[in-house]
PDB file of C-alpha atoms in Angstrom:
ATOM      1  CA  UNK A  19      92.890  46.634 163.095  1.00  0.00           C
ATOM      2  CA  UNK A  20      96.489  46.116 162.088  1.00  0.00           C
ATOM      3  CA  UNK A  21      97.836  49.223 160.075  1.00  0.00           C
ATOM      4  CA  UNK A  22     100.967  47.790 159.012  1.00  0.00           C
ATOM      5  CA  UNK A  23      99.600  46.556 155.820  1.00  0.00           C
ATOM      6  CA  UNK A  24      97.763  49.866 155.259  1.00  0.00           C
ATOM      7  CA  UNK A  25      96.376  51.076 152.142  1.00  0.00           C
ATOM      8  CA  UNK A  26      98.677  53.087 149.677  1.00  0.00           C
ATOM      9  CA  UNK A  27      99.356  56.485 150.234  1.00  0.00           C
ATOM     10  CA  UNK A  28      96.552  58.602 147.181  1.00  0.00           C
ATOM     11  CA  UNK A  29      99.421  61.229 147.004  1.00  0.00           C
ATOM     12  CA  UNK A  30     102.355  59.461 146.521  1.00  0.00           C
ATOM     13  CA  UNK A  31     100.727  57.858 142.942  1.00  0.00           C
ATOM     14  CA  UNK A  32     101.547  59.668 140.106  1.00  0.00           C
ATOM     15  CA  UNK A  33      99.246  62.639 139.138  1.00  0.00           C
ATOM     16  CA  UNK A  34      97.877  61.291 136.132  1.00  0.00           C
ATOM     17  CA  UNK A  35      96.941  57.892 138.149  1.00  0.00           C
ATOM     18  CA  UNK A  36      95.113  59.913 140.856  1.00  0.00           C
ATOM     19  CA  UNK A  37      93.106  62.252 137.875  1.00  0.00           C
ATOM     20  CA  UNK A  38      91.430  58.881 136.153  1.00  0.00           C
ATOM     21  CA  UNK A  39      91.207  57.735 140.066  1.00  0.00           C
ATOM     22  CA  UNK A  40      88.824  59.766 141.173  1.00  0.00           C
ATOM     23  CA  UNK A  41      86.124  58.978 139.243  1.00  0.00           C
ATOM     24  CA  UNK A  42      85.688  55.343 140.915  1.00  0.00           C
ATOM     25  CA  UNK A  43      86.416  56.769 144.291  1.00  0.00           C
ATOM     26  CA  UNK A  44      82.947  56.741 146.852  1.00  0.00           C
ATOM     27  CA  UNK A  45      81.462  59.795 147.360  1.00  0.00           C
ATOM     28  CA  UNK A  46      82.538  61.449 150.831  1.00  0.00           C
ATOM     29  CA  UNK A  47      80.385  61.978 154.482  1.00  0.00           C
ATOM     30  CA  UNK A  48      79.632  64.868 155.053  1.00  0.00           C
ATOM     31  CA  UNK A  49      82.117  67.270 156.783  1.00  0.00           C
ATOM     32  CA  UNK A  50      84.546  65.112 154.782  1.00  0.00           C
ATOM     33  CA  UNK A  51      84.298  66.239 150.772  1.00  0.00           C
ATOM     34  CA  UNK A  52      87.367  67.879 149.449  1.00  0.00           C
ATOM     35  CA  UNK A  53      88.184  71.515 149.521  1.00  0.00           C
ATOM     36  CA  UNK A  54      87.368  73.684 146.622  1.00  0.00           C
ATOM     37  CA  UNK A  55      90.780  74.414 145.781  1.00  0.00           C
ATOM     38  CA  UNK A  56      91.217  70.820 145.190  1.00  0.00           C
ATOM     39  CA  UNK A  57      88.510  70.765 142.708  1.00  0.00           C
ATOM     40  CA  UNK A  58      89.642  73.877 141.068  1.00  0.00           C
ATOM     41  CA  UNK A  59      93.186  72.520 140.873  1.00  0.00           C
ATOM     42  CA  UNK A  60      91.409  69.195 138.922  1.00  0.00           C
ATOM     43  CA  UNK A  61      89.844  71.411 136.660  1.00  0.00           C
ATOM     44  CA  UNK A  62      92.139  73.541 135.674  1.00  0.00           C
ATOM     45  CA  UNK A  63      94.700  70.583 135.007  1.00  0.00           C
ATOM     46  CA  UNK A  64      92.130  69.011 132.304  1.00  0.00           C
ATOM     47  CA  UNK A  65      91.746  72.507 130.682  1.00  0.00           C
ATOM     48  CA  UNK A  66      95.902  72.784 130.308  1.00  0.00           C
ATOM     49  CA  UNK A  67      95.266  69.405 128.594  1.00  0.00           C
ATOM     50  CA  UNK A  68      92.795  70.391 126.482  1.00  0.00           C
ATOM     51  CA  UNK A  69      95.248  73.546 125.154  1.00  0.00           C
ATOM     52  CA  UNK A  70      98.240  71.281 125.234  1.00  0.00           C
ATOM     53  CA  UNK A  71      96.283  68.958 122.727  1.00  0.00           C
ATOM     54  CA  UNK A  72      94.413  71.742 120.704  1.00  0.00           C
ATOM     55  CA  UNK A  73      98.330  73.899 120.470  1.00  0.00           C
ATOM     56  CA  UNK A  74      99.338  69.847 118.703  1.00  0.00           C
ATOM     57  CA  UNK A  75      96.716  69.626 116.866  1.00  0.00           C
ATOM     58  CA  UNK A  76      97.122  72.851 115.496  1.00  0.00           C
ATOM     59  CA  UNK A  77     100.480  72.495 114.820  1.00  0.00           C
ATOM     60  CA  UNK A  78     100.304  69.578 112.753  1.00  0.00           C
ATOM     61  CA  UNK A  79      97.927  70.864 110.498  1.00  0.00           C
ATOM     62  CA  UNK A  80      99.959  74.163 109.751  1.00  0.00           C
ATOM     63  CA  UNK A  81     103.216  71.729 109.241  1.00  0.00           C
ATOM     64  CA  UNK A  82     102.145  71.414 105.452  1.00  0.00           C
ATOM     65  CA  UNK A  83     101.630  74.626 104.759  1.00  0.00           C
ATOM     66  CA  UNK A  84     104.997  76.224 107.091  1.00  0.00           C
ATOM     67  CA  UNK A  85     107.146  73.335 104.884  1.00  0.00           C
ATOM     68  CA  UNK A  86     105.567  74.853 101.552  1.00  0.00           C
ATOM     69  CA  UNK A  87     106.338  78.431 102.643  1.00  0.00           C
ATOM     70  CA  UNK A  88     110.473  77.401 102.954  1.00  0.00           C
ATOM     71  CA  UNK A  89     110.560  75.583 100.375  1.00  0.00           C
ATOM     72  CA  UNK A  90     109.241  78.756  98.182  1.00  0.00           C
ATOM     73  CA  UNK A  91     111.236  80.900 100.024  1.00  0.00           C
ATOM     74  CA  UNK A  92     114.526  78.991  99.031  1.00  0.00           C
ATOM     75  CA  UNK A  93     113.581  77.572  95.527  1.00  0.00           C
ATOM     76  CA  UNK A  94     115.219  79.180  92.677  1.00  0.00           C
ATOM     77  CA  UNK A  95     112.339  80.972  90.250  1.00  0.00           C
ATOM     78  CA  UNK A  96     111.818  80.280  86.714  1.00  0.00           C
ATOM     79  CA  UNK A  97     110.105  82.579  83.740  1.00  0.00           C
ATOM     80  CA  UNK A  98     106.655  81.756  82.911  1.00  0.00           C
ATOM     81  CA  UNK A  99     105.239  82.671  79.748  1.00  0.00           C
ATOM     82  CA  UNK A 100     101.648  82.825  79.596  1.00  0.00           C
ATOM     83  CA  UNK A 101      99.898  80.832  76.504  1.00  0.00           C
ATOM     84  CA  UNK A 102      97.193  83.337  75.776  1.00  0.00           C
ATOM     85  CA  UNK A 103      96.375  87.209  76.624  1.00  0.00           C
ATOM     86  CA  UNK A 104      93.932  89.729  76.346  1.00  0.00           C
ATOM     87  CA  UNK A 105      92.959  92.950  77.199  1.00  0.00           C
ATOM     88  CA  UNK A 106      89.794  95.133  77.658  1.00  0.00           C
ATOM     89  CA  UNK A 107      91.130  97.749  75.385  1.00  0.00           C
ATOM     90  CA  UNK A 108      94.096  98.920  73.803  1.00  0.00           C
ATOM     91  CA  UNK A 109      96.196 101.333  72.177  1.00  0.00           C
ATOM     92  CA  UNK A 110      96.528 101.152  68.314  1.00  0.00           C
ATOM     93  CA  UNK A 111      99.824  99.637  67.704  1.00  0.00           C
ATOM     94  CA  UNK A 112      99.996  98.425  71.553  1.00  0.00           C
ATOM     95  CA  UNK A 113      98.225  95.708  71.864  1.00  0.00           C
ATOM     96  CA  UNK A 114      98.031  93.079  75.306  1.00  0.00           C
ATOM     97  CA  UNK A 115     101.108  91.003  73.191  1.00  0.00           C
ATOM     98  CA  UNK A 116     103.276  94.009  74.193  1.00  0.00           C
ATOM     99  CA  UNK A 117     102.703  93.454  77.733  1.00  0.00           C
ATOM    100  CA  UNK A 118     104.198  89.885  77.711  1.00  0.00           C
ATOM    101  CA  UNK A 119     106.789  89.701  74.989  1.00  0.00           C
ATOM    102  CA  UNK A 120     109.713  89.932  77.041  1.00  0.00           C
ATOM    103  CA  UNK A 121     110.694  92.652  75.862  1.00  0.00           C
ATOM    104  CA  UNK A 122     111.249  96.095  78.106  1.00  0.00           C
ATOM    105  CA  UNK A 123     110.734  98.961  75.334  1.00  0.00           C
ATOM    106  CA  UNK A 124     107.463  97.739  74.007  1.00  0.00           C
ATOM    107  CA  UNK A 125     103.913  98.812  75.873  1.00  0.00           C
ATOM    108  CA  UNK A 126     100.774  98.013  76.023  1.00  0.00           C
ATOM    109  CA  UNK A 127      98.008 101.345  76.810  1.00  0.00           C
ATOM    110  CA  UNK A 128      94.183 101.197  77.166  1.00  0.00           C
ATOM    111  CA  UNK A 129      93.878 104.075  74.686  1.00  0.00           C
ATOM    112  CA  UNK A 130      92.102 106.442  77.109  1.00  0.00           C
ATOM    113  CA  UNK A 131      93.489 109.389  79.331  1.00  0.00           C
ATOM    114  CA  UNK A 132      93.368 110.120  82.831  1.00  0.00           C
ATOM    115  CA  UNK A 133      93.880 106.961  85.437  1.00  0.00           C
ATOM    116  CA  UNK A 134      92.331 104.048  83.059  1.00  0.00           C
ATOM    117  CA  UNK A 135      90.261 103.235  86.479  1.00  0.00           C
ATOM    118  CA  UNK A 136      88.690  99.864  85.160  1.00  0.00           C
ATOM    119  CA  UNK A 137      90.964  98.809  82.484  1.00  0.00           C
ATOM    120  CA  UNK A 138      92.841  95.586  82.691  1.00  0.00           C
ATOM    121  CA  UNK A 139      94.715  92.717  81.002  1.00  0.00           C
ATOM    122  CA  UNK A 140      94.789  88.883  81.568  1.00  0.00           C
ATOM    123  CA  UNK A 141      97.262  86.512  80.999  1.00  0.00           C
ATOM    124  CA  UNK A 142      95.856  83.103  81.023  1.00  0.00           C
ATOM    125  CA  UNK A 143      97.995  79.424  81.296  1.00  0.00           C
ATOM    126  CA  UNK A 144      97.131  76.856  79.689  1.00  0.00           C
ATOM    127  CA  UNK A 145      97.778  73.937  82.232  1.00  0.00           C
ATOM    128  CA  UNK A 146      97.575  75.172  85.924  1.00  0.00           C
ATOM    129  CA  UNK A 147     100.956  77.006  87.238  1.00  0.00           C
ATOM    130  CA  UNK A 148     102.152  77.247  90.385  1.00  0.00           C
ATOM    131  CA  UNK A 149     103.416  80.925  90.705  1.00  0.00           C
ATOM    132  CA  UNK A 150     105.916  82.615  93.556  1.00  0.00           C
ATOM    133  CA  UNK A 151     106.397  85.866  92.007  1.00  0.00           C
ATOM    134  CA  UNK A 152     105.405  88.293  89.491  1.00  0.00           C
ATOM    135  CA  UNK A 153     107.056  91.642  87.542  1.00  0.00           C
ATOM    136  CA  UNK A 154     105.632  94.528  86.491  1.00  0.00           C
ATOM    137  CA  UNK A 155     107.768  97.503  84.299  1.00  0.00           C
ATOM    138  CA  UNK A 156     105.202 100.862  84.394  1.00  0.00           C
ATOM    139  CA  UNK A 157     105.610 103.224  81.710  1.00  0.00           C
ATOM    140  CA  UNK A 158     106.709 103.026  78.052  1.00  0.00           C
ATOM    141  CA  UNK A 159     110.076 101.670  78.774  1.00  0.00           C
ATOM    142  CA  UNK A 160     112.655 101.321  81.237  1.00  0.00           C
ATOM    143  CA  UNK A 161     114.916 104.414  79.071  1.00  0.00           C
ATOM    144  CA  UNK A 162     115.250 107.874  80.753  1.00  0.00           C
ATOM    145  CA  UNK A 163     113.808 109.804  77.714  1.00  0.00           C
ATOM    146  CA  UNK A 164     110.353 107.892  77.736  1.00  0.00           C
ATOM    147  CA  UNK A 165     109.840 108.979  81.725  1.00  0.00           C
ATOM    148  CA  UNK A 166     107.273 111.422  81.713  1.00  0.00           C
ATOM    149  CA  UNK A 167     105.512 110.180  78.241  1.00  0.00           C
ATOM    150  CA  UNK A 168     102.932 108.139  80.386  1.00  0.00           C
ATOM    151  CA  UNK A 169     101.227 107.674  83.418  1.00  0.00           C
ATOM    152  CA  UNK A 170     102.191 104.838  85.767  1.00  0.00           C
ATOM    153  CA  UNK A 171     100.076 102.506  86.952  1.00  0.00           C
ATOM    154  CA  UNK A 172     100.224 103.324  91.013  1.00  0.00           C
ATOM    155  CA  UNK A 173      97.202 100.636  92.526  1.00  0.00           C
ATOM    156  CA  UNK A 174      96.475  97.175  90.136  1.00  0.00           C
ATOM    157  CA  UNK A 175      93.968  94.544  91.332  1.00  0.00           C
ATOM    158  CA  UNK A 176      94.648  91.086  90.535  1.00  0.00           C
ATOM    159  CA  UNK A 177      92.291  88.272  90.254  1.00  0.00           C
ATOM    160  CA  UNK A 178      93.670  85.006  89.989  1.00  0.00           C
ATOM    161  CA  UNK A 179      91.272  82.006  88.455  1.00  0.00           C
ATOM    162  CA  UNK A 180      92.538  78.674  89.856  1.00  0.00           C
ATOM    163  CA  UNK A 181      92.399  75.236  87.188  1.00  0.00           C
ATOM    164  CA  UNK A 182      88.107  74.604  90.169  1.00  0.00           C
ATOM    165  CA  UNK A 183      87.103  78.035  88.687  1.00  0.00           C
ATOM    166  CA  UNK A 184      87.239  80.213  91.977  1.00  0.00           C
ATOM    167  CA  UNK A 185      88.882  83.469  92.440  1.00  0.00           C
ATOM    168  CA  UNK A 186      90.968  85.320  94.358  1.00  0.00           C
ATOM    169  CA  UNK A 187      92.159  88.970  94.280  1.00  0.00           C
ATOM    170  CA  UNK A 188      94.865  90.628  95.453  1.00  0.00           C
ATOM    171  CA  UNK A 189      95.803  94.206  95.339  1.00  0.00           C
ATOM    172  CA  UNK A 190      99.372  95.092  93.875  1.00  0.00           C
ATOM    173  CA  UNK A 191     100.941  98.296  95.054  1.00  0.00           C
ATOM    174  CA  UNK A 192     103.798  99.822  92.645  1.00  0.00           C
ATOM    175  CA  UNK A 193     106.218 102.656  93.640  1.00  0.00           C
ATOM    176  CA  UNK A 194     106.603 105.600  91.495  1.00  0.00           C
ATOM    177  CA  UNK A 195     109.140 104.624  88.678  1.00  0.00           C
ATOM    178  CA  UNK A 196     110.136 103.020  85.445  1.00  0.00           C
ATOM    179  CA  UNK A 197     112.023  99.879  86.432  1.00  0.00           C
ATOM    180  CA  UNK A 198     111.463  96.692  86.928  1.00  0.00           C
ATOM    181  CA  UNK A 199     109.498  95.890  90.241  1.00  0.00           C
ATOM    182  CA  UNK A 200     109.340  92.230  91.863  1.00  0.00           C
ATOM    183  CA  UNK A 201     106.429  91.677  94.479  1.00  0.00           C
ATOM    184  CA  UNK A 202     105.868  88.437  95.667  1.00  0.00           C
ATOM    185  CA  UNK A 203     102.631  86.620  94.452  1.00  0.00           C
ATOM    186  CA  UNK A 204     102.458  82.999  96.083  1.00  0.00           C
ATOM    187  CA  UNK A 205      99.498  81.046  94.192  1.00  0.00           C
ATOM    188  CA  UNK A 206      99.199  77.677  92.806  1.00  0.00           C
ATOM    189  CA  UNK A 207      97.156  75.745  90.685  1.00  0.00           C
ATOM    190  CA  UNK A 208      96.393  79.206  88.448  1.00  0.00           C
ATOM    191  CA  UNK A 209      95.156  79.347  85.580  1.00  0.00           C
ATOM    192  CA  UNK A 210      94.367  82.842  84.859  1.00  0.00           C
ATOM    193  CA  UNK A 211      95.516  86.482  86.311  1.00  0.00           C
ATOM    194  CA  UNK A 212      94.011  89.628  85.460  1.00  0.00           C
ATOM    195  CA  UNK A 213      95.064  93.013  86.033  1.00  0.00           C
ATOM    196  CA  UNK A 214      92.587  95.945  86.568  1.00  0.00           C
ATOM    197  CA  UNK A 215      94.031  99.049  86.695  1.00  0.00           C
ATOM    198  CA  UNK A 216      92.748 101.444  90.099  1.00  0.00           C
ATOM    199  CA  UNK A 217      94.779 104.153  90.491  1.00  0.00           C
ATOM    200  CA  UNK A 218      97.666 106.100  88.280  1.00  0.00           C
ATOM    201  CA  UNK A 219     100.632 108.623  88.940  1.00  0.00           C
ATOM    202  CA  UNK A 220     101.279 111.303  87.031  1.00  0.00           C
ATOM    203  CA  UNK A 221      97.635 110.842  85.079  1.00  0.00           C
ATOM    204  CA  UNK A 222      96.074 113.738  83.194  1.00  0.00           C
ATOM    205  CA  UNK A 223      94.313 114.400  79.966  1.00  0.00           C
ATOM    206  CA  UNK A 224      97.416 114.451  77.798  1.00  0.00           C
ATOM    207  CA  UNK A 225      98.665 110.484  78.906  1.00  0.00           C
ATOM    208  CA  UNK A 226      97.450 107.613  78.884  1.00  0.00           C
ATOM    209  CA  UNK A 227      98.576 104.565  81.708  1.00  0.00           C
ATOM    210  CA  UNK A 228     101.288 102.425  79.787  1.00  0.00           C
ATOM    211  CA  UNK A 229     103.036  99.024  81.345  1.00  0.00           C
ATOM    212  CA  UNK A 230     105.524  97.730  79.458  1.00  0.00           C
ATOM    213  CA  UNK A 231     106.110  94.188  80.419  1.00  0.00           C
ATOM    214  CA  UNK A 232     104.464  92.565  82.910  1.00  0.00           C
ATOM    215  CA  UNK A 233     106.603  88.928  84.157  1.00  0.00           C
ATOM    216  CA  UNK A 234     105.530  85.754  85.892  1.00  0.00           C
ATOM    217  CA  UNK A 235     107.579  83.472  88.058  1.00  0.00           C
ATOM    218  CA  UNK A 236     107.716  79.739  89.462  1.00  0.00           C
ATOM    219  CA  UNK A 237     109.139  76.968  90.739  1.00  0.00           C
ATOM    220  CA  UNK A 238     112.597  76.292  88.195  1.00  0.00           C
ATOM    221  CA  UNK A 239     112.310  72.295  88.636  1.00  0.00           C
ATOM    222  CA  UNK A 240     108.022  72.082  87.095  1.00  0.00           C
ATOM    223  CA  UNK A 241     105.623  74.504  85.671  1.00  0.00           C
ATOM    224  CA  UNK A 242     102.761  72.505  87.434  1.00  0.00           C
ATOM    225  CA  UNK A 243     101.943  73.489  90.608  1.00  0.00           C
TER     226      UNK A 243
END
């Protein structure tokens, strides 16, 4: 037979070409099938597909979220002042008000000794906030002479409420000190945080855990998340 208008040469298609190929292709006589490291090489080229598209689809879905995350990361924060408060005890005189008045030399205390283990206080928002950070001020005050007149709160859980009713807790580590301390607290849609109190320094039968402001922080352009 004449060869000079041969077939075309399998290999010299492109790869992708011979991979959906091979499915029409008759099967081989025997002595004649391909080698296994031909098969192996098929097989492993559909699996690097299969991670190339999963690694894309992945990516796509955490593009949202990534884009959020910079844009909190840059955006410039804004007070938020909760609408209503409350507290499972307090101090007469030092009520959950104290907590969230702005003001650094006022305090709110549960009124009982030792750590307060248990205690807490809740802010609560009227419509749903979107919230990047959050302050807390331990003790009585941020003024030398009050240091020592309290115990600090040292472990605080938080439990934010979001505007569908579930819930969400975080813990909140503070360091051992009177000033002002920033953490950040990324949560949106909240409508309520509360504050139970875990663990205290400096806590003995003489003092009781005081926290004298405790400050909330969003987005500066909405105060809907």
């Amino acid at each position: 037979m004449p060869m000079a208008q041969g077939p075309e040469n399998p290999a010299s298609r492109p790869w992708w070409r011979r991979m959906l190929d091979h499915r029409n292709r008759e099967a081989p006589w025997a002595g004649d099938r391909p080698r296994l490291r031909r098969q192996l090489g098929r097989v492993l080229r559909w699996v690097g597909l299969a991670v190339v598209l999963a690694l894309v689809a992945w990516a796509l879905f955490q593009t949202p979220r990534a884009v959020s995350a910079v844009r909190d990361h840059f955006s410039k924060r804004a007070p938020l002042a909760p609408d209503y408060y409350k507290a499972s005890r307090s101090y007469s005189g030092h009520g959950p008000d104290k907590a969230f008045d702005v003001v650094s030399n006022s305090w709110w205390g549960p009124g009982v000794t030792q750590s307060a283990e248990g205690e807490w206080l809740e802010a609560r928002f009227q419509d749903p906030v979107r919230l990047l950070d959050i302050g807390i001020t331990p003790g009585r005050s941020t003024h030398a002479e009050d240091q020592g007149k309290s115990a600090l709160p040292h472990r605080i859980d938080a439990r934010i409420t979001t505007d569908d009713g579930k819930t969400t807790t975080r813990e909140i580590v503070l360091d051992d000190g009177t000033g002002f301390q920033r953490r950040p607290f990324r949560a949106q849609n909240v409508t309520a945080v509360r504050f139970t109190i875990r663990s205290a320094y400096r806590a003995d039968a003489e003092k009781q855990v005081s926290i004298a402001e405790i400050e909330f922080f969003g987005p500066s352009n909405t105060r809907n998340s």
